[in-house]
Amino acid sequence: MSRGRAGRIGFAILVGVIIVYSLLPFLWILRSSLESSAGLSQQTSTFWPIGITLTHYRALFTEENFLRPLINSIVVAGMTTVIAVVLGSLAAYALSRLPIKGRMAVLGFVLLVSFFPQIGMVGPLFLVFRHLGWLDTYQSLIFPYLILSLPITTWILTAFFAQIPIEIEEASMVDGASIAQTIGRIFVPLALPGIFTAAILGFLLSWNDLLFALSFIHNPSMFTVPLALVNFRSAFYIHYGQIDAGVVVASIPIALVVLFLQRRIEAGLTAGGVKG
Amino acid sequence: MLLRQRSWAALGSAALLMGVLSACGSSPSASGSSNVTLVFANQGLGTELKATQTAVKGFEKLHPHIKVKIETLSANSNDAYQSLVTDFTSGSSTPDVITADVIWPAAFAAAHWIQPLSASQYHLNHFFQGMVKAGEYKGTLYAIPWFINVEGLYYRTDLVKTPPKTFSALVADAKAVQKKHPKMYGLAFEGDKYEGAVTVFQDVSGGFGGEFLNAQGKPVINSRANIKALTWLDNLIKKGISPTAVTGWEEGQVQQAFLSGNAVFATNWPYLYPLAEAQGSAVKNKVGFAPPPAIASGKVTASLGGDVLVINKNTKYPKQAEELVKYLTSSKTMTQRALISGDPPARTDAYTKSLIAQAPWFAQEEKVYKYAVPRPVTPLYPQISAAIQTALSEVYSGQASPKAALDQAQQKAKSIISNNGQ
Amino acid sequence: MASKPVTRIPGRAFRPRPGHQTYTARRARVGYLFVLPAVIMLALVSVYPLLYNAWLSLHHDVLTDPLATHFSGLANYHLLLTDSEFWGDFLRTLIFTVISVAIELVLGMVLALVVSRKFRARSLVRASILIPWAIPTAVSAMLWKMFFDQRTGFVDFFLGLLHLPGSHEVWFNSPFWAWLPIILSDMWKNTPFVALLLLAGLQGIPHELYESARIDGANAWQIFWRVTVPLMKPTILVALIFRTLSALLIFDTIFVMTGGGPGISTEVVSYYNWYQFMTSLNFGYGAAISVGITIIAMALAFLYVRLMRQGGGFQV
């Protein structure tokens, strides 16, 4: 069946194109980050880097002190995720199994917040933080990042928790277990996958931000990773190699997280997006 | 009910968390013991930071009760500006002493954020007058020049015998070299959409007899001289004397083009010279620094840059802050800095024989300083500059003719001034 | 008064004894307490700034001129309506949104269809398309900027290899072509999200419908348009609304790649808004622009809510 074979070859090509398109930009930057400065100064580039070297990575961590932004990003995104998961879990628990009036209103409000434009927060938050002396601090990022991650965390957790049958908890309580024991021994283990997924997505959303960091952080020692990368361009001696290395270092941890937690991420995105 | 207790515990821990967070983060603070700590906000990295640290150590030795904490500002001029504005508008008493770009004191003074300084303490006659003027606002002195920067014309001494004195001579020289070495760039200049493009434009504009604001402070951005200047710059790209890539170049890329030996001429600042003469440089001993060209009815113009020192109006230690400024701007400290970082001293008596012996290029640079012209000294300059940057970018990308673009910039500048900070 | 027999059906109230709350009421109280922290936090960091914005927009407030702050009524809005640069940005943003969302929907659908099939490299494909989504927008923009660099970029290398025109082209210097890397970068990062949404919707379609259509003699093309698309309408609309909102608000990519240049040919509303706040330090005018943008975003939000209501309410 030539039509079948042609179809299969066409499909294979399509798959190939998809993989190449997704990974090629990243691989090219990886290649450039390993090329010597002399090679990068050439008028045109070649497929294989000229003069493979790790100097750019070394310079990245010694001259540009890139470790600092990495730490800042991890701390900020981490703290934001912890708060978002705690507050979101509490709210999701209530929304999914406690008889509160106005569930729709709360969910609607949470949804509405996720539609608020980020740029609309920048001005007022800048003035407020300035007044509080919070500019160039971790909290000036953690609070705004909650706007980004708390809504989706709450949504995902609500959707996940709703799938956990309430009967199991009620059966445990009927059997005489206290509320604490029920939540601790029955509910939490079942909820952990959902919590984990929400945490990953919340972390990624916080790590992703540039606008808030750009507006509230001006002290180089408090830069987050995207902000630090953006500021590379402004230094007088711009080494393309270092920018490339910075991009690679900023992307690899994320790429690894995605590779290992791919299913969870997909589940989270669809639960948050499709289930309405 | 245990559930209720749990919920209060949850609320309590959330509140506790927030309380803990509020204590997190870093911010500079002055110590309150018998020692005085000054916070010195400074923009330099690399060798410039080293030079600053060396100077500060020397100061602390002389004044054992004063400690100086160096607060590094972003290398990006806009970011550093915003950072300082933030500190000032919140009424903070730190930083005490600030390194300001030469275009900032006017804005700071107008907003009453920095202290007036008494000229008599500083022997101003030793400083380059162009820079001193840039630190004055409404007749009062607010800033002391620290190091001077001028944007001049770098040229390859092995390819060009004498630096060109007119614009057509520059083009002719460049073309001649390009004939023999077709891959070379004639002139590498900064054409990206940022402040550096404006300083290049200022060099050329002055050379054609133009300026940005006239003596009365009114914008004359679309004068005939300026249109001619912008047309000349644009033609460099169109005629292949400068590569199209310059439209994305800032100082770093121009530096790379010149230091790798690919450019005959380059517009850049003095920091480039020591790099060109460093070990292993492809252009070692082949580099010269000259004033930009001019036509007969124009003026040789080298855009004035550099840094000045200002004092926070709300500082808790005005006397100590002045001591620091005096020390940093003494000729000995300036000479020391020049050797470490390449920053040219802002006073003539710092150009000692030993300095010239160790770094002979300072002699060439000194010759260019007398042509230094500051950019408009007004608090609205950042916004006027943005309008000019847009105009330059539109011309270089072929979206508008020089006349149309400059007309638009003129309109914008007029409305900025009339709205007084639109 | 005798109470009814005790029934252990959770949620069903006992007859309330005077002075005691019912079981349900107590649980509801706990529920409110659990929900309160999240709601308060969100209100604090989002609703409060928006209200502050509205208040700011009615004032003349420029940070470098603190003594001149005064109430100015609708002056900032009048300025906004007559600001040609803003409306130019608005038009550009709109065109970019239409183009990029259309591309992302089509490509996302293709990706979803591909991944919904079982084939050997399926996990590899799923992983590789998810990676661009996870990389921060600013990093992705930086990546594509280097990718299009006219000396060291891949595009230059590739076009040169094939001797195609466009090699050594300075892409970012063209008011038209500068949009290409912007759109590619945006697409690279966001199509996976669209694809995943559509995939979930795709997997919700029962196989029997495909079977019966095939039995009826329909070919793949017809099946797609007569069966798949209509059933995926709600999912498609959800993806459409989310992507439209994000595209209208694009900032990171523009800031990193072009700064609105060359000239202002790639300037978008968010960038202009940011510029007013952070460079011109004009918080009154910036606030007015923000209010305008927020209104548009809210319009999209309500569209979404209506859509969800039609689709049968929140399935939670």
PDB file of N, CA and C in Angstrom, chain A residues 200-240:
ATOM      1  N   ILE A 200       5.288  22.220  41.131  1.00  0.00           N
ATOM      2  CA  ILE A 200       6.172  22.346  39.965  1.00  0.00           C
ATOM      3  C   ILE A 200       5.737  23.499  39.085  1.00  0.00           C
ATOM      4  N   LEU A 201       4.432  23.538  38.785  1.00  0.00           N
ATOM      5  CA  LEU A 201       3.957  24.591  37.898  1.00  0.00           C
ATOM      6  C   LEU A 201       4.120  25.962  38.525  1.00  0.00           C
ATOM      7  N   GLY A 202       3.818  26.049  39.824  1.00  0.00           N
ATOM      8  CA  GLY A 202       4.000  27.324  40.511  1.00  0.00           C
ATOM      9  C   GLY A 202       5.440  27.772  40.475  1.00  0.00           C
ATOM     10  N   PHE A 203       6.359  26.839  40.682  1.00  0.00           N
ATOM     11  CA  PHE A 203       7.790  27.149  40.662  1.00  0.00           C
ATOM     12  C   PHE A 203       8.204  27.652  39.290  1.00  0.00           C
ATOM     13  N   LEU A 204       7.757  26.954  38.247  1.00  0.00           N
ATOM     14  CA  LEU A 204       8.140  27.355  36.895  1.00  0.00           C
ATOM     15  C   LEU A 204       7.613  28.741  36.558  1.00  0.00           C
ATOM     16  N   LEU A 205       6.375  29.039  36.989  1.00  0.00           N
ATOM     17  CA  LEU A 205       5.812  30.346  36.691  1.00  0.00           C
ATOM     18  C   LEU A 205       6.597  31.453  37.387  1.00  0.00           C
ATOM     19  N   SER A 206       7.033  31.207  38.613  1.00  0.00           N
ATOM     20  CA  SER A 206       7.799  32.230  39.322  1.00  0.00           C
ATOM     21  C   SER A 206       9.161  32.407  38.692  1.00  0.00           C
ATOM     22  N   TRP A 207       9.789  31.325  38.330  1.00  0.00           N
ATOM     23  CA  TRP A 207      11.127  31.366  37.733  1.00  0.00           C
ATOM     24  C   TRP A 207      11.091  32.143  36.421  1.00  0.00           C
ATOM     25  N   ASN A 208       9.943  32.144  35.782  1.00  0.00           N
ATOM     26  CA  ASN A 208       9.804  32.666  34.434  1.00  0.00           C
ATOM     27  C   ASN A 208       9.784  34.196  34.361  1.00  0.00           C
ATOM     28  N   ASP A 209       9.499  34.871  35.472  1.00  0.00           N
ATOM     29  CA  ASP A 209       9.189  36.290  35.392  1.00  0.00           C
ATOM     30  C   ASP A 209      10.395  37.177  35.095  1.00  0.00           C
ATOM     31  N   LEU A 210      10.145  38.206  34.298  1.00  0.00           N
ATOM     32  CA  LEU A 210      11.149  39.244  34.094  1.00  0.00           C
ATOM     33  C   LEU A 210      10.617  40.602  34.537  1.00  0.00           C
ATOM     34  N   LEU A 211       9.355  40.897  34.221  1.00  0.00           N
ATOM     35  CA  LEU A 211       8.802  42.231  34.397  1.00  0.00           C
ATOM     36  C   LEU A 211       8.882  42.711  35.841  1.00  0.00           C
ATOM     37  N   PHE A 212       8.455  41.884  36.787  1.00  0.00           N
ATOM     38  CA  PHE A 212       8.492  42.317  38.182  1.00  0.00           C
ATOM     39  C   PHE A 212       9.931  42.495  38.656  1.00  0.00           C
ATOM     40  N   ALA A 213      10.788  41.542  38.298  1.00  0.00           N
ATOM     41  CA  ALA A 213      12.179  41.655  38.720  1.00  0.00           C
ATOM     42  C   ALA A 213      12.797  42.921  38.140  1.00  0.00           C
ATOM     43  N   LEU A 214      12.502  43.198  36.882  1.00  0.00           N
ATOM     44  CA  LEU A 214      13.047  44.373  36.219  1.00  0.00           C
ATOM     45  C   LEU A 214      12.624  45.651  36.931  1.00  0.00           C
ATOM     46  N   SER A 215      11.405  45.652  37.461  1.00  0.00           N
ATOM     47  CA  SER A 215      10.870  46.879  38.029  1.00  0.00           C
ATOM     48  C   SER A 215      11.245  47.066  39.487  1.00  0.00           C
ATOM     49  N   PHE A 216      11.420  45.971  40.225  1.00  0.00           N
ATOM     50  CA  PHE A 216      11.620  46.122  41.658  1.00  0.00           C
ATOM     51  C   PHE A 216      13.054  45.874  42.110  1.00  0.00           C
ATOM     52  N   ILE A 217      13.876  45.272  41.257  1.00  0.00           N
ATOM     53  CA  ILE A 217      15.239  44.933  41.665  1.00  0.00           C
ATOM     54  C   ILE A 217      16.222  45.704  40.806  1.00  0.00           C
ATOM     55  N   HIS A 218      17.062  46.535  41.443  1.00  0.00           N
ATOM     56  CA  HIS A 218      18.076  47.255  40.679  1.00  0.00           C
ATOM     57  C   HIS A 218      19.479  46.970  41.177  1.00  0.00           C
ATOM     58  N   ASN A 219      19.579  46.344  42.312  1.00  0.00           N
ATOM     59  CA  ASN A 219      20.884  46.029  42.877  1.00  0.00           C
ATOM     60  C   ASN A 219      21.395  44.716  42.281  1.00  0.00           C
ATOM     61  N   PRO A 220      22.534  44.754  41.617  1.00  0.00           N
ATOM     62  CA  PRO A 220      22.996  43.556  40.911  1.00  0.00           C
ATOM     63  C   PRO A 220      23.092  42.310  41.782  1.00  0.00           C
ATOM     64  N   SER A 221      23.342  42.465  43.084  1.00  0.00           N
ATOM     65  CA  SER A 221      23.485  41.263  43.904  1.00  0.00           C
ATOM     66  C   SER A 221      22.140  40.609  44.189  1.00  0.00           C
ATOM     67  N   MET A 222      21.036  41.289  43.823  1.00  0.00           N
ATOM     68  CA  MET A 222      19.715  40.708  44.050  1.00  0.00           C
ATOM     69  C   MET A 222      19.044  40.267  42.757  1.00  0.00           C
ATOM     70  N   PHE A 223      19.772  40.332  41.662  1.00  0.00           N
ATOM     71  CA  PHE A 223      19.180  39.961  40.379  1.00  0.00           C
ATOM     72  C   PHE A 223      18.723  38.514  40.387  1.00  0.00           C
ATOM     73  N   THR A 224      17.615  38.264  39.668  1.00  0.00           N
ATOM     74  CA  THR A 224      17.233  36.885  39.414  1.00  0.00           C
ATOM     75  C   THR A 224      17.852  36.485  38.075  1.00  0.00           C
ATOM     76  N   VAL A 225      17.706  35.224  37.723  1.00  0.00           N
ATOM     77  CA  VAL A 225      18.396  34.722  36.537  1.00  0.00           C
ATOM     78  C   VAL A 225      18.001  35.453  35.255  1.00  0.00           C
ATOM     79  N   PRO A 226      16.696  35.597  34.938  1.00  0.00           N
ATOM     80  CA  PRO A 226      16.371  36.319  33.701  1.00  0.00           C
ATOM     81  C   PRO A 226      16.918  37.739  33.713  1.00  0.00           C
ATOM     82  N   LEU A 227      16.839  38.415  34.861  1.00  0.00           N
ATOM     83  CA  LEU A 227      17.305  39.787  34.948  1.00  0.00           C
ATOM     84  C   LEU A 227      18.808  39.871  34.753  1.00  0.00           C
ATOM     85  N   ALA A 228      19.527  38.938  35.337  1.00  0.00           N
ATOM     86  CA  ALA A 228      20.984  38.944  35.194  1.00  0.00           C
ATOM     87  C   ALA A 228      21.374  38.757  33.729  1.00  0.00           C
ATOM     88  N   LEU A 229      20.703  37.845  33.060  1.00  0.00           N
ATOM     89  CA  LEU A 229      21.005  37.599  31.648  1.00  0.00           C
ATOM     90  C   LEU A 229      20.773  38.845  30.822  1.00  0.00           C
ATOM     91  N   VAL A 230      19.643  39.494  31.078  1.00  0.00           N
ATOM     92  CA  VAL A 230      19.306  40.679  30.310  1.00  0.00           C
ATOM     93  C   VAL A 230      20.359  41.763  30.509  1.00  0.00           C
ATOM     94  N   ASN A 231      20.935  41.842  31.695  1.00  0.00           N
ATOM     95  CA  ASN A 231      21.909  42.891  31.974  1.00  0.00           C
ATOM     96  C   ASN A 231      23.279  42.599  31.410  1.00  0.00           C
ATOM     97  N   PHE A 232      23.511  41.405  30.945  1.00  0.00           N
ATOM     98  CA  PHE A 232      24.788  41.093  30.316  1.00  0.00           C
ATOM     99  C   PHE A 232      25.042  42.009  29.140  1.00  0.00           C
ATOM    100  N   ARG A 233      23.961  42.358  28.438  1.00  0.00           N
ATOM    101  CA  ARG A 233      24.164  43.124  27.222  1.00  0.00           C
ATOM    102  C   ARG A 233      24.750  44.482  27.522  1.00  0.00           C
ATOM    103  N   SER A 234      24.485  45.006  28.713  1.00  0.00           N
ATOM    104  CA  SER A 234      24.839  46.389  28.974  1.00  0.00           C
ATOM    105  C   SER A 234      26.285  46.577  29.394  1.00  0.00           C
ATOM    106  N   ALA A 235      26.927  45.513  29.809  1.00  0.00           N
ATOM    107  CA  ALA A 235      28.310  45.679  30.217  1.00  0.00           C
ATOM    108  C   ALA A 235      29.157  46.034  29.008  1.00  0.00           C
ATOM    109  N   PHE A 236      30.144  46.850  29.219  1.00  0.00           N
ATOM    110  CA  PHE A 236      30.956  47.310  28.107  1.00  0.00           C
ATOM    111  C   PHE A 236      31.577  46.169  27.319  1.00  0.00           C
ATOM    112  N   TYR A 237      32.104  45.215  28.034  1.00  0.00           N
ATOM    113  CA  TYR A 237      32.731  44.109  27.292  1.00  0.00           C
ATOM    114  C   TYR A 237      31.727  42.973  27.175  1.00  0.00           C
ATOM    115  N   ILE A 238      30.960  42.982  26.108  1.00  0.00           N
ATOM    116  CA  ILE A 238      29.981  41.921  25.893  1.00  0.00           C
ATOM    117  C   ILE A 238      30.670  40.761  25.219  1.00  0.00           C
ATOM    118  N   HIS A 239      30.701  39.664  25.906  1.00  0.00           N
ATOM    119  CA  HIS A 239      31.226  38.469  25.270  1.00  0.00           C
ATOM    120  C   HIS A 239      30.043  37.606  24.875  1.00  0.00           C
ATOM    121  N   TYR A 240      29.852  37.461  23.602  1.00  0.00           N
ATOM    122  CA  TYR A 240      28.764  36.609  23.137  1.00  0.00           C
ATOM    123  C   TYR A 240      28.829  35.241  23.792  1.00  0.00           C
TER     124      TYR A 240
END
